[in-house]
Amino acid sequence: MRLSRADFPPGFLFGAATSAYQIEGHGAGGAGRTHWDDFAATPGNVAGAADGRIACDHYHRWAADLDLAAAANLDVWRFSASWARVLPEGRGRANPEGLDFYDRLVDGMLARGLKPALTLYHWELPSALADLGGWRNRDIAHWFADYARTLMARIGDRTWSVAPVNEPWCVAWLSHFMGVHAPGLRDIRATARAMHHVLLAHGGAVAAMRALGVRNVGAVCNFEYAAPADATPAAAAAAARYDAIYNLWFLGGIFRGEYPAPALEGLAAHLPEGWQDDLPAIAAPLDWVGVNYYTRKLICAADGPWPGWAEVPGPLEKTQVGWEIFPDGLYHFLNMVHRDYARGLPVLVTENGLAAPDCLSGGQIVDAGRIAYIEAHLGAVRRALAEGVPVAGYIVWSLMDNFEWALGYAPRFGLVHVDFASLRRTPKASYHALAQALARPGEEGR
Ligand code: IFM
């Protein structure tokens, strides 16, 4: 890798990210059923009929996994807790085994010099709450705040940072409008409600955690650079709608207490009555903001009901999951988030990474594409830093190959290869390159 820790300001943090359902193995440890278990049990929803029952078996192998992160000289371990592991029915009775697990995990990070960067919700809603309407039900804000209190009363004294929800766009739009993720709905009214309730739940959890004295509370949103596919005004308007729904809705709610007009055009009629009154609670002050960034989309206008857009395949090099590689997009969002929304708060790149069909050959995995991808995106971070954007860290998605949701286990995002038959971990070339780039003089890894 051409860049190293020395190319970044003192104190700049490097990390790797994971999430509960994607690595833990949901079948172990008394976790309750989730809507991802239900979604995966429905034929045709997940490639290879895969699910998260075993995943990477991190539930049992967490210590060795944390050792890998420490040996790569990483500073931060970004992870999530599973709501249903903590509260199997989503509310009421807690699962002591689940709380013990996260307690051990956080202590394990601290013992290895890794900062625990927690997300409360990375998509596995307890089925019992899905039965009650899930993100369509306004009560989810109370259920979520109770979950936040239960978990953080146990581990909130030791987490380094916490974000309530990972990628609210995926929770709401991808899952209720596009039907690609659980609960697999394609319904605009459900979408509008989920778009609002996910932010109301964010605000409620922030308040609950502040009341407990939890430190360093932020938000993590995902971003896609939306470029008009052609020079027509219609394509420009379609791209603006895409940008408003994907990128600006969540930032607008969280940082300004307002929703962008091009998104309200189609969603206002379906929002719950009195939604405006919730905006002050949604816009509770934060300590940092996380940017998850992977790609851009070319958008043209399309016939049919609102939002009236279509995606056009772009000409740039693509990853295993067909995403164009466009590091300028990261530069754009770091600037935009800082300038227009977070205004001086630390900005963390909380996810960025590449999927490739990595395979073992002679005991090695040569993932040169991933090294180049990380280098290019770190270059974008450096450009933003040079212009005064307070970027505080860069976190790779992901430490290890894992359950890539509806795409099953084929797309490999890890710095570490996982053989899903034996569950053996093998660090890839990118892992070794990063470990070397992040080594502090005289330090060979912790
Ligand atoms: O695997 C996901 C993760 O759960 C959330 N952000 C994007 C990653 C790659 O698709």
Tab-separated table of C-alpha atoms and ligand atoms in Angstrom:
chain	number	residue	atom	x	y	z
A	1	MET	CA	0.000	0.000	0.000
A	2	ARG	CA	1.424	3.375	-1.016
A	3	LEU	CA	-0.121	5.245	1.947
A	4	SER	CA	0.634	4.703	5.605
A	5	ARG	CA	-0.486	5.987	8.997
A	6	ALA	CA	2.139	8.736	8.692
A	7	ASP	CA	0.174	10.260	5.775
A	8	PHE	CA	-2.711	11.108	8.112
A	9	PRO	CA	-2.998	13.547	11.020
A	10	PRO	CA	-1.927	12.380	14.491
A	11	GLY	CA	-4.819	10.589	16.171
A	12	PHE	CA	-6.527	9.661	12.892
A	13	LEU	CA	-8.177	6.277	13.497
A	14	PHE	CA	-8.231	3.182	11.318
A	15	GLY	CA	-10.627	0.336	11.848
A	16	ALA	CA	-12.651	-2.503	10.405
A	17	ALA	CA	-16.403	-2.976	10.572
A	18	THR	CA	-18.669	-5.983	11.093
A	19	SER	CA	-22.304	-6.532	12.017
A	20	ALA	CA	-24.052	-8.980	14.311
A	21	TYR	CA	-26.265	-10.980	11.947
A	22	GLN	CA	-23.588	-11.072	9.256
A	23	ILE	CA	-20.934	-12.743	11.427
A	24	GLU	CA	-22.124	-13.961	14.826
A	25	GLY	CA	-24.165	-17.043	13.959
A	26	HIS	CA	-27.669	-16.218	15.072
A	27	GLY	CA	-28.509	-19.818	15.965
A	28	ALA	CA	-26.240	-19.731	19.029
A	29	GLY	CA	-26.648	-18.188	22.467
A	30	GLY	CA	-30.402	-17.969	22.958
A	31	ALA	CA	-31.077	-15.183	20.442
A	32	GLY	CA	-34.690	-14.672	19.413
A	33	ARG	CA	-35.970	-15.045	15.875
A	34	THR	CA	-35.579	-12.040	13.577
A	35	HIS	CA	-37.248	-10.848	10.389
A	36	TRP	CA	-34.028	-11.774	8.550
A	37	ASP	CA	-34.548	-15.407	9.615
A	38	ASP	CA	-38.088	-15.187	8.245
A	39	PHE	CA	-37.026	-13.418	5.053
A	40	ALA	CA	-34.259	-15.985	4.434
A	41	ALA	CA	-36.705	-18.852	5.044
A	42	THR	CA	-38.865	-17.607	2.173
A	43	PRO	CA	-37.772	-19.219	-1.116
A	44	GLY	CA	-36.087	-16.891	-3.589
A	45	ASN	CA	-35.207	-14.089	-1.180
A	46	VAL	CA	-31.558	-14.956	-0.506
A	47	ALA	CA	-29.023	-16.332	-3.001
A	48	GLY	CA	-28.182	-19.959	-2.340
A	49	ALA	CA	-31.010	-20.138	0.230
A	50	ALA	CA	-28.412	-18.934	2.760
A	51	ASP	CA	-29.142	-17.514	6.202
A	52	GLY	CA	-27.304	-16.201	9.259
A	53	ARG	CA	-27.675	-19.220	11.516
A	54	ILE	CA	-23.935	-19.968	11.523
A	55	ALA	CA	-22.414	-17.150	9.452
A	56	CYS	CA	-18.767	-16.828	10.632
A	57	ASP	CA	-19.507	-18.349	14.062
A	58	HIS	CA	-18.048	-15.210	15.581
A	59	TYR	CA	-20.196	-15.917	18.644
A	60	HIS	CA	-17.719	-18.657	19.549
A	61	ARG	CA	-14.618	-17.391	17.720
A	62	TRP	CA	-14.748	-13.737	18.769
A	63	ALA	CA	-11.449	-13.798	20.646
A	64	ALA	CA	-9.467	-15.012	17.640
A	65	ASP	CA	-11.280	-12.471	15.440
A	66	LEU	CA	-10.353	-9.616	17.763
A	67	ASP	CA	-6.760	-10.917	17.751
A	68	LEU	CA	-6.766	-10.587	13.955
A	69	ALA	CA	-7.909	-6.970	14.156
A	70	ALA	CA	-5.299	-6.106	16.768
A	71	ALA	CA	-2.542	-7.820	14.793
A	72	ALA	CA	-3.504	-5.661	11.784
A	73	ASN	CA	-2.671	-2.599	13.921
A	74	LEU	CA	-6.271	-1.386	13.749
A	75	ASP	CA	-7.491	1.153	16.283
A	76	VAL	CA	-11.250	0.610	16.093
A	77	TRP	CA	-13.532	-2.419	15.937
A	78	ARG	CA	-16.911	-1.347	14.579
A	79	PHE	CA	-19.614	-3.878	15.437
A	80	SER	CA	-23.313	-4.100	16.131
A	81	ALA	CA	-25.425	-5.810	18.745
A	82	SER	CA	-28.397	-7.934	17.804
A	83	TRP	CA	-31.621	-6.625	19.338
A	84	ALA	CA	-33.035	-10.176	19.446
A	85	ARG	CA	-29.917	-11.530	21.141
A	86	VAL	CA	-30.403	-8.972	23.920
A	87	LEU	CA	-34.228	-9.101	24.010
A	88	PRO	CA	-35.420	-12.280	22.242
A	89	GLU	CA	-38.992	-10.964	21.875
A	90	GLY	CA	-37.817	-7.424	21.155
A	91	ARG	CA	-39.100	-6.173	24.536
A	92	GLY	CA	-39.597	-7.552	28.002
A	93	ARG	CA	-37.371	-10.448	29.063
A	94	ALA	CA	-33.638	-9.988	28.459
A	95	ASN	CA	-31.373	-12.872	27.446
A	96	PRO	CA	-28.559	-12.977	30.039
A	97	GLU	CA	-26.337	-14.979	27.670
A	98	GLY	CA	-26.669	-12.255	25.053
A	99	LEU	CA	-25.792	-9.456	27.453
A	100	ASP	CA	-22.847	-11.506	28.765
A	101	PHE	CA	-21.639	-11.991	25.199
A	102	TYR	CA	-21.521	-8.261	24.416
A	103	ASP	CA	-19.956	-7.592	27.795
A	104	ARG	CA	-17.131	-10.060	27.080
A	105	LEU	CA	-16.753	-8.739	23.568
A	106	VAL	CA	-16.306	-5.129	24.672
A	107	ASP	CA	-13.825	-6.164	27.359
A	108	GLY	CA	-12.012	-8.243	24.744
A	109	MET	CA	-11.672	-5.178	22.503
A	110	LEU	CA	-10.379	-3.001	25.303
A	111	ALA	CA	-7.894	-5.670	26.369
A	112	ARG	CA	-6.477	-5.597	22.828
A	113	GLY	CA	-6.351	-1.822	22.516
A	114	LEU	CA	-9.318	-1.709	20.128
A	115	LYS	CA	-11.912	1.043	20.538
A	116	PRO	CA	-15.431	-0.464	20.661
A	117	ALA	CA	-17.567	1.410	18.092
A	118	LEU	CA	-21.066	0.069	18.591
A	119	THR	CA	-24.167	0.216	16.417
A	120	LEU	CA	-27.411	-0.694	18.166
A	121	TYR	CA	-29.316	-1.817	15.062
A	122	HIS	CA	-27.859	-3.319	11.923
A	123	TRP	CA	-31.081	-4.699	10.467
A	124	GLU	CA	-32.136	-7.867	12.331
A	125	LEU	CA	-35.488	-6.793	13.787
A	126	PRO	CA	-36.939	-9.280	16.310
A	127	SER	CA	-39.773	-11.200	14.576
A	128	ALA	CA	-42.131	-10.484	17.476
A	129	LEU	CA	-41.861	-6.777	16.646
A	130	ALA	CA	-42.147	-7.396	12.915
A	131	ASP	CA	-45.476	-9.105	13.750
A	132	LEU	CA	-46.621	-5.789	15.216
A	133	GLY	CA	-45.759	-3.902	12.025
A	134	GLY	CA	-42.049	-3.363	12.659
A	135	TRP	CA	-40.807	-0.051	11.312
A	136	ARG	CA	-44.339	0.864	10.160
A	137	ASN	CA	-45.480	1.064	13.788
A	138	ARG	CA	-44.737	4.327	15.597
A	139	ASP	CA	-44.301	2.386	18.859
A	140	ILE	CA	-41.009	1.108	17.535
A	141	ALA	CA	-39.429	4.319	18.833
A	142	HIS	CA	-40.308	3.276	22.412
A	143	TRP	CA	-39.318	-0.357	21.894
A	144	PHE	CA	-35.984	0.773	20.469
A	145	ALA	CA	-35.297	3.222	23.305
A	146	ASP	CA	-35.977	0.426	25.828
A	147	TYR	CA	-33.567	-1.857	23.975
A	148	ALA	CA	-30.955	0.935	23.941
A	149	ARG	CA	-31.362	1.380	27.698
A	150	THR	CA	-31.086	-2.368	28.403
A	151	LEU	CA	-27.931	-2.820	26.354
A	152	MET	CA	-26.202	0.407	27.270
A	153	ALA	CA	-26.885	0.035	30.978
A	154	ARG	CA	-24.662	-3.033	30.655
A	155	ILE	CA	-21.902	-1.949	28.240
A	156	GLY	CA	-22.328	1.808	27.726
A	157	ASP	CA	-19.651	2.595	30.301
A	158	ARG	CA	-17.021	1.000	28.028
A	159	THR	CA	-18.052	1.711	24.440
A	160	TRP	CA	-15.953	4.280	22.611
A	161	SER	CA	-18.762	5.402	20.319
A	162	VAL	CA	-22.334	4.423	19.596
A	163	ALA	CA	-24.725	4.984	16.698
A	164	PRO	CA	-28.358	3.945	16.988
A	165	VAL	CA	-29.033	2.736	13.427
A	166	ASN	CA	-26.763	1.608	10.621
A	167	GLU	CA	-27.804	2.975	7.210
A	168	PRO	CA	-31.394	4.124	7.753
A	169	TRP	CA	-31.911	4.199	3.951
A	170	CYS	CA	-31.523	0.415	3.912
A	171	VAL	CA	-33.866	-0.017	6.874
A	172	ALA	CA	-36.558	2.062	5.178
A	173	TRP	CA	-36.249	2.352	1.392
A	174	LEU	CA	-34.346	-0.810	0.426
A	175	SER	CA	-36.548	-2.942	2.676
A	176	HIS	CA	-40.003	-1.356	2.289
A	177	PHE	CA	-39.931	0.223	-1.195
A	178	MET	CA	-37.537	-1.981	-3.151
A	179	GLY	CA	-38.302	-5.192	-1.253
A	180	VAL	CA	-34.677	-6.310	-1.462
A	181	HIS	CA	-34.117	-6.688	2.291
A	182	ALA	CA	-36.350	-7.919	5.117
A	183	PRO	CA	-39.281	-7.486	5.460
A	184	GLY	CA	-39.325	-7.481	1.639
A	185	LEU	CA	-42.181	-5.003	1.178
A	186	ARG	CA	-42.868	-2.920	-1.920
A	187	ASP	CA	-45.281	-0.361	-0.584
A	188	ILE	CA	-44.977	3.411	-0.593
A	189	ARG	CA	-47.083	3.981	2.522
A	190	ALA	CA	-45.019	1.471	4.503
A	191	THR	CA	-41.874	3.140	3.130
A	192	ALA	CA	-42.877	6.649	4.196
A	193	ARG	CA	-43.673	5.429	7.680
A	194	ALA	CA	-40.403	3.498	7.940
A	195	MET	CA	-38.452	6.562	6.637
A	196	HIS	CA	-39.913	8.625	9.472
A	197	HIS	CA	-40.027	6.048	12.267
A	198	VAL	CA	-36.423	4.987	11.768
A	199	LEU	CA	-35.414	8.579	12.496
A	200	LEU	CA	-37.846	8.904	15.375
A	201	ALA	CA	-36.284	5.747	16.851
A	202	HIS	CA	-32.828	7.248	16.289
A	203	GLY	CA	-33.825	10.380	18.231
A	204	GLY	CA	-35.444	8.362	21.029
A	205	ALA	CA	-32.371	6.166	21.442
A	206	VAL	CA	-30.088	9.215	21.493
A	207	ALA	CA	-32.190	10.720	24.303
A	208	ALA	CA	-32.260	7.430	26.234
A	209	MET	CA	-28.492	7.062	25.979
A	210	ARG	CA	-27.819	10.695	26.912
A	211	ALA	CA	-29.921	10.130	30.043
A	212	LEU	CA	-27.658	7.195	30.923
A	213	GLY	CA	-24.559	9.344	30.406
A	214	VAL	CA	-23.340	7.415	27.356
A	215	ARG	CA	-20.515	9.238	25.564
A	216	ASN	CA	-19.745	9.865	21.904
A	217	VAL	CA	-23.158	9.340	20.327
A	218	GLY	CA	-23.423	9.705	16.543
A	219	ALA	CA	-25.276	8.598	13.430
A	220	VAL	CA	-24.213	6.412	10.496
A	221	CYS	CA	-25.817	6.992	7.097
A	222	ASN	CA	-25.011	5.495	3.714
A	223	PHE	CA	-24.497	7.581	0.607
A	224	GLU	CA	-24.526	7.013	-3.148
A	225	TYR	CA	-23.386	9.688	-5.546
A	226	ALA	CA	-26.346	10.269	-7.885
A	227	ALA	CA	-25.297	11.548	-11.322
A	228	PRO	CA	-27.754	12.314	-14.148
A	229	ALA	CA	-27.303	9.672	-16.859
A	230	ASP	CA	-27.808	12.221	-19.661
A	231	ALA	CA	-27.995	15.969	-20.219
A	232	THR	CA	-31.794	16.280	-20.106
A	233	PRO	CA	-33.559	18.327	-17.401
A	234	ALA	CA	-35.644	15.220	-16.707
A	235	ALA	CA	-32.526	13.193	-15.837
A	236	ALA	CA	-31.252	16.029	-13.639
A	237	ALA	CA	-34.574	16.110	-11.777
A	238	ALA	CA	-34.613	12.299	-11.404
A	239	ALA	CA	-31.057	12.333	-10.008
A	240	ALA	CA	-32.071	15.106	-7.586
A	241	ARG	CA	-34.976	12.958	-6.355
A	242	TYR	CA	-32.621	10.002	-5.927
A	243	ASP	CA	-30.175	12.190	-4.004
A	244	ALA	CA	-32.957	13.561	-1.802
A	245	ILE	CA	-34.268	10.124	-0.852
A	246	TYR	CA	-30.957	8.322	-0.544
A	247	ASN	CA	-28.664	10.985	0.850
A	248	LEU	CA	-30.508	14.044	2.110
A	249	TRP	CA	-33.614	12.712	3.870
A	250	PHE	CA	-31.693	11.256	6.802
A	251	LEU	CA	-29.112	14.039	7.074
A	252	GLY	CA	-31.902	16.597	6.822
A	253	GLY	CA	-33.913	14.991	9.601
A	254	ILE	CA	-30.970	14.387	11.905
A	255	PHE	CA	-29.086	17.668	11.482
A	256	ARG	CA	-31.713	20.211	10.448
A	257	GLY	CA	-35.016	18.799	11.610
A	258	GLU	CA	-36.420	18.987	8.073
A	259	TYR	CA	-36.982	16.706	5.103
A	260	PRO	CA	-35.892	17.644	1.538
A	261	ALA	CA	-38.606	18.927	-0.794
A	262	PRO	CA	-37.945	16.526	-3.732
A	263	ALA	CA	-38.542	13.577	-1.374
A	264	LEU	CA	-41.581	15.081	0.334
A	265	GLU	CA	-43.144	15.499	-3.141
A	266	GLY	CA	-43.886	11.787	-3.172
A	267	LEU	CA	-43.763	10.783	0.487
A	268	ALA	CA	-45.672	13.552	2.307
A	269	ALA	CA	-49.068	12.059	1.496
A	270	HIS	CA	-48.052	8.798	3.161
A	271	LEU	CA	-46.329	10.104	6.278
A	272	PRO	CA	-48.055	9.599	9.630
A	273	GLU	CA	-50.183	12.498	10.793
A	274	GLY	CA	-48.306	15.067	12.873
A	275	TRP	CA	-44.891	13.980	11.619
A	276	GLN	CA	-43.646	17.567	11.771
A	277	ASP	CA	-43.986	17.543	15.566
A	278	ASP	CA	-41.389	14.750	15.814
A	279	LEU	CA	-38.644	16.681	14.027
A	280	PRO	CA	-37.132	18.363	17.111
A	281	ALA	CA	-36.685	14.953	18.817
A	282	ILE	CA	-35.112	13.535	15.637
A	283	ALA	CA	-32.642	16.422	15.441
A	284	ALA	CA	-31.129	15.859	18.900
A	285	PRO	CA	-27.493	17.080	18.968
A	286	LEU	CA	-24.811	14.518	18.140
A	287	ASP	CA	-21.072	14.151	18.699
A	288	TRP	CA	-20.018	12.767	15.297
A	289	VAL	CA	-21.355	11.548	11.973
A	290	GLY	CA	-20.448	8.395	10.056
A	291	VAL	CA	-20.324	8.159	6.264
A	292	ASN	CA	-20.727	4.738	4.637
A	293	TYR	CA	-19.737	5.018	0.991
A	294	TYR	CA	-19.191	2.506	-1.801
A	295	THR	CA	-20.333	3.706	-5.228
A	296	ARG	CA	-22.252	6.054	-7.520
A	297	LYS	CA	-25.368	5.568	-9.649
A	298	LEU	CA	-26.265	7.015	-13.051
A	299	ILE	CA	-29.925	7.987	-12.965
A	300	CYS	CA	-32.335	8.742	-15.821
A	301	ALA	CA	-36.015	9.652	-15.821
A	302	ALA	CA	-38.521	6.828	-16.219
A	303	ASP	CA	-42.254	6.593	-16.868
A	304	GLY	CA	-44.554	5.399	-14.155
A	305	PRO	CA	-45.470	6.509	-10.664
A	306	TRP	CA	-43.247	8.692	-8.485
A	307	PRO	CA	-40.221	8.682	-8.025
A	308	GLY	CA	-39.929	8.093	-11.803
A	309	TRP	CA	-36.317	7.125	-12.179
A	310	ALA	CA	-34.236	4.242	-13.518
A	311	GLU	CA	-30.606	3.263	-13.029
A	312	VAL	CA	-28.357	3.137	-16.091
A	313	PRO	CA	-25.223	0.930	-16.052
A	314	GLY	CA	-22.130	3.127	-15.864
A	315	PRO	CA	-18.808	2.791	-17.725
A	316	LEU	CA	-16.438	2.631	-14.726
A	317	GLU	CA	-14.684	-0.459	-13.374
A	318	LYS	CA	-17.072	-2.476	-11.196
A	319	THR	CA	-16.762	-4.658	-8.115
A	320	GLN	CA	-18.084	-8.213	-7.734
A	321	VAL	CA	-21.527	-6.835	-6.849
A	322	GLY	CA	-21.613	-4.560	-9.915
A	323	TRP	CA	-20.869	-1.308	-8.088
A	324	GLU	CA	-18.838	1.265	-10.012
A	325	ILE	CA	-15.614	2.339	-8.318
A	326	PHE	CA	-15.819	6.115	-7.881
A	327	PRO	CA	-13.608	7.518	-5.076
A	328	ASP	CA	-14.538	11.122	-5.982
A	329	GLY	CA	-17.943	10.362	-4.514
A	330	LEU	CA	-16.397	9.856	-1.086
A	331	TYR	CA	-14.583	13.183	-1.396
A	332	HIS	CA	-17.889	14.826	-2.368
A	333	PHE	CA	-19.815	13.407	0.586
A	334	LEU	CA	-17.144	14.173	3.179
A	335	ASN	CA	-17.211	17.805	2.062
A	336	MET	CA	-20.976	18.014	1.719
A	337	VAL	CA	-21.762	16.373	5.067
A	338	HIS	CA	-19.299	18.660	6.855
A	339	ARG	CA	-20.261	21.875	5.042
A	340	ASP	CA	-24.037	21.537	4.864
A	341	TYR	CA	-24.992	19.380	7.844
A	342	ALA	CA	-22.510	18.294	10.531
A	343	ARG	CA	-20.804	21.716	10.573
A	344	GLY	CA	-17.616	21.017	12.496
A	345	LEU	CA	-18.450	17.625	14.052
A	346	PRO	CA	-15.896	14.868	13.468
A	347	VAL	CA	-16.751	12.905	10.321
A	348	LEU	CA	-15.795	9.236	10.250
A	349	VAL	CA	-15.765	7.022	7.181
A	350	THR	CA	-17.607	4.200	8.938
A	351	GLU	CA	-17.736	1.827	5.939
A	352	ASN	CA	-15.926	1.574	2.643
A	353	GLY	CA	-14.769	-1.537	0.860
A	354	LEU	CA	-14.881	-3.791	-2.164
A	355	ALA	CA	-16.435	-7.177	-2.902
A	356	ALA	CA	-14.385	-9.621	-4.952
A	357	PRO	CA	-14.671	-13.352	-5.602
A	358	ASP	CA	-11.479	-13.967	-3.597
A	359	CYS	CA	-10.261	-17.534	-3.495
A	360	LEU	CA	-7.393	-19.278	-1.825
A	361	SER	CA	-4.570	-20.324	-4.082
A	362	GLY	CA	-1.502	-21.932	-2.557
A	363	GLY	CA	-2.624	-20.755	0.879
A	364	GLN	CA	-2.788	-17.095	-0.212
A	365	ILE	CA	-5.394	-14.642	-1.407
A	366	VAL	CA	-4.014	-11.945	-3.667
A	367	ASP	CA	-6.716	-9.267	-3.578
A	368	ALA	CA	-4.845	-6.491	-5.366
A	369	GLY	CA	-8.153	-4.893	-6.385
A	370	ARG	CA	-9.094	-4.339	-2.748
A	371	ILE	CA	-5.729	-2.754	-1.969
A	372	ALA	CA	-6.152	-0.374	-4.904
A	373	TYR	CA	-9.735	0.437	-3.848
A	374	ILE	CA	-8.714	1.253	-0.277
A	375	GLU	CA	-5.758	3.330	-1.478
A	376	ALA	CA	-7.923	5.323	-3.864
A	377	HIS	CA	-10.545	6.039	-1.205
A	378	LEU	CA	-7.901	6.951	1.361
A	379	GLY	CA	-6.650	9.390	-1.283
A	380	ALA	CA	-10.122	10.959	-1.327
A	381	VAL	CA	-10.016	11.214	2.477
A	382	ARG	CA	-6.654	12.975	2.271
A	383	ARG	CA	-8.007	15.484	-0.239
A	384	ALA	CA	-10.927	16.266	2.081
A	385	LEU	CA	-8.578	16.591	5.062
A	386	ALA	CA	-6.355	18.966	3.118
A	387	GLU	CA	-9.400	21.193	2.543
A	388	GLY	CA	-10.218	21.313	6.232
A	389	VAL	CA	-12.878	18.598	6.564
A	390	PRO	CA	-12.455	17.148	10.081
A	391	VAL	CA	-12.272	13.509	9.013
A	392	ALA	CA	-11.433	11.561	12.164
A	393	GLY	CA	-11.043	8.021	10.854
A	394	TYR	CA	-11.458	5.428	8.134
A	395	ILE	CA	-13.111	2.056	8.774
A	396	VAL	CA	-12.992	-0.710	6.175
A	397	TRP	CA	-15.973	-2.902	5.429
A	398	SER	CA	-15.279	-5.590	6.463
A	399	LEU	CA	-12.833	-7.361	8.722
A	400	MET	CA	-13.880	-10.717	7.286
A	401	ASP	CA	-16.038	-12.258	4.568
A	402	ASN	CA	-19.599	-12.672	5.826
A	403	PHE	CA	-23.318	-13.024	5.093
A	404	GLU	CA	-23.964	-10.368	2.457
A	405	TRP	CA	-27.723	-10.266	3.051
A	406	ALA	CA	-29.853	-11.082	-0.015
A	407	LEU	CA	-26.684	-11.959	-1.940
A	408	GLY	CA	-25.759	-14.747	0.485
A	409	TYR	CA	-22.139	-15.743	0.999
A	410	ALA	CA	-20.717	-15.274	-2.525
A	411	PRO	CA	-19.682	-11.587	-2.360
A	412	ARG	CA	-16.514	-11.340	-0.289
A	413	PHE	CA	-15.836	-7.972	1.351
A	414	GLY	CA	-13.307	-9.119	3.966
A	415	LEU	CA	-9.694	-8.306	4.660
A	416	VAL	CA	-9.758	-11.863	5.982
A	417	HIS	CA	-11.018	-14.787	3.907
A	418	VAL	CA	-13.502	-17.130	5.565
A	419	ASP	CA	-13.978	-20.670	4.289
A	420	PHE	CA	-17.668	-21.103	5.060
A	421	ALA	CA	-17.373	-24.909	5.204
A	422	SER	CA	-14.545	-25.107	7.765
A	423	LEU	CA	-14.912	-21.493	9.065
A	424	ARG	CA	-11.150	-21.175	8.790
A	425	ARG	CA	-9.904	-17.585	8.590
A	426	THR	CA	-7.045	-16.657	6.222
A	427	PRO	CA	-5.794	-13.069	6.057
A	428	LYS	CA	-5.718	-11.748	2.491
A	429	ALA	CA	-2.975	-9.640	0.899
A	430	SER	CA	-5.034	-6.520	1.745
A	431	TYR	CA	-4.935	-7.455	5.428
A	432	HIS	CA	-1.153	-7.750	5.354
A	433	ALA	CA	-0.796	-4.520	3.354
A	434	LEU	CA	-2.972	-2.612	5.813
A	435	ALA	CA	-1.177	-4.096	8.829
A	436	GLN	CA	2.114	-2.899	7.400
A	437	ALA	CA	0.749	0.540	6.498
A	438	LEU	CA	-0.643	1.041	10.003
A	439	ALA	CA	2.320	-0.272	11.989
A	440	ARG	CA	3.782	2.265	14.337
A	441	PRO	CA	7.573	2.378	14.315
A	442	GLY	CA	8.922	-0.458	16.459
A	443	GLU	CA	5.509	-2.161	16.659
A	444	GLU	CA	4.735	-5.433	14.926
A	445	GLY	CA	1.054	-5.606	15.851
A	446	ARG	CA	-0.539	-5.980	19.233
B	1	IFM	O1	-22.685	-5.746	4.067
B	1	IFM	C1	-23.172	-4.441	4.011
B	1	IFM	C2	-23.346	-3.891	5.400
B	1	IFM	O2	-24.210	-4.672	6.155
B	1	IFM	C3	-23.904	-2.491	5.356
B	1	IFM	N1	-23.215	-1.658	4.417
B	1	IFM	C4	-22.902	-2.177	3.121
B	1	IFM	C5	-22.253	-3.530	3.238
B	1	IFM	C6	-21.924	-4.093	1.840
B	1	IFM	O3	-23.076	-4.259	1.088
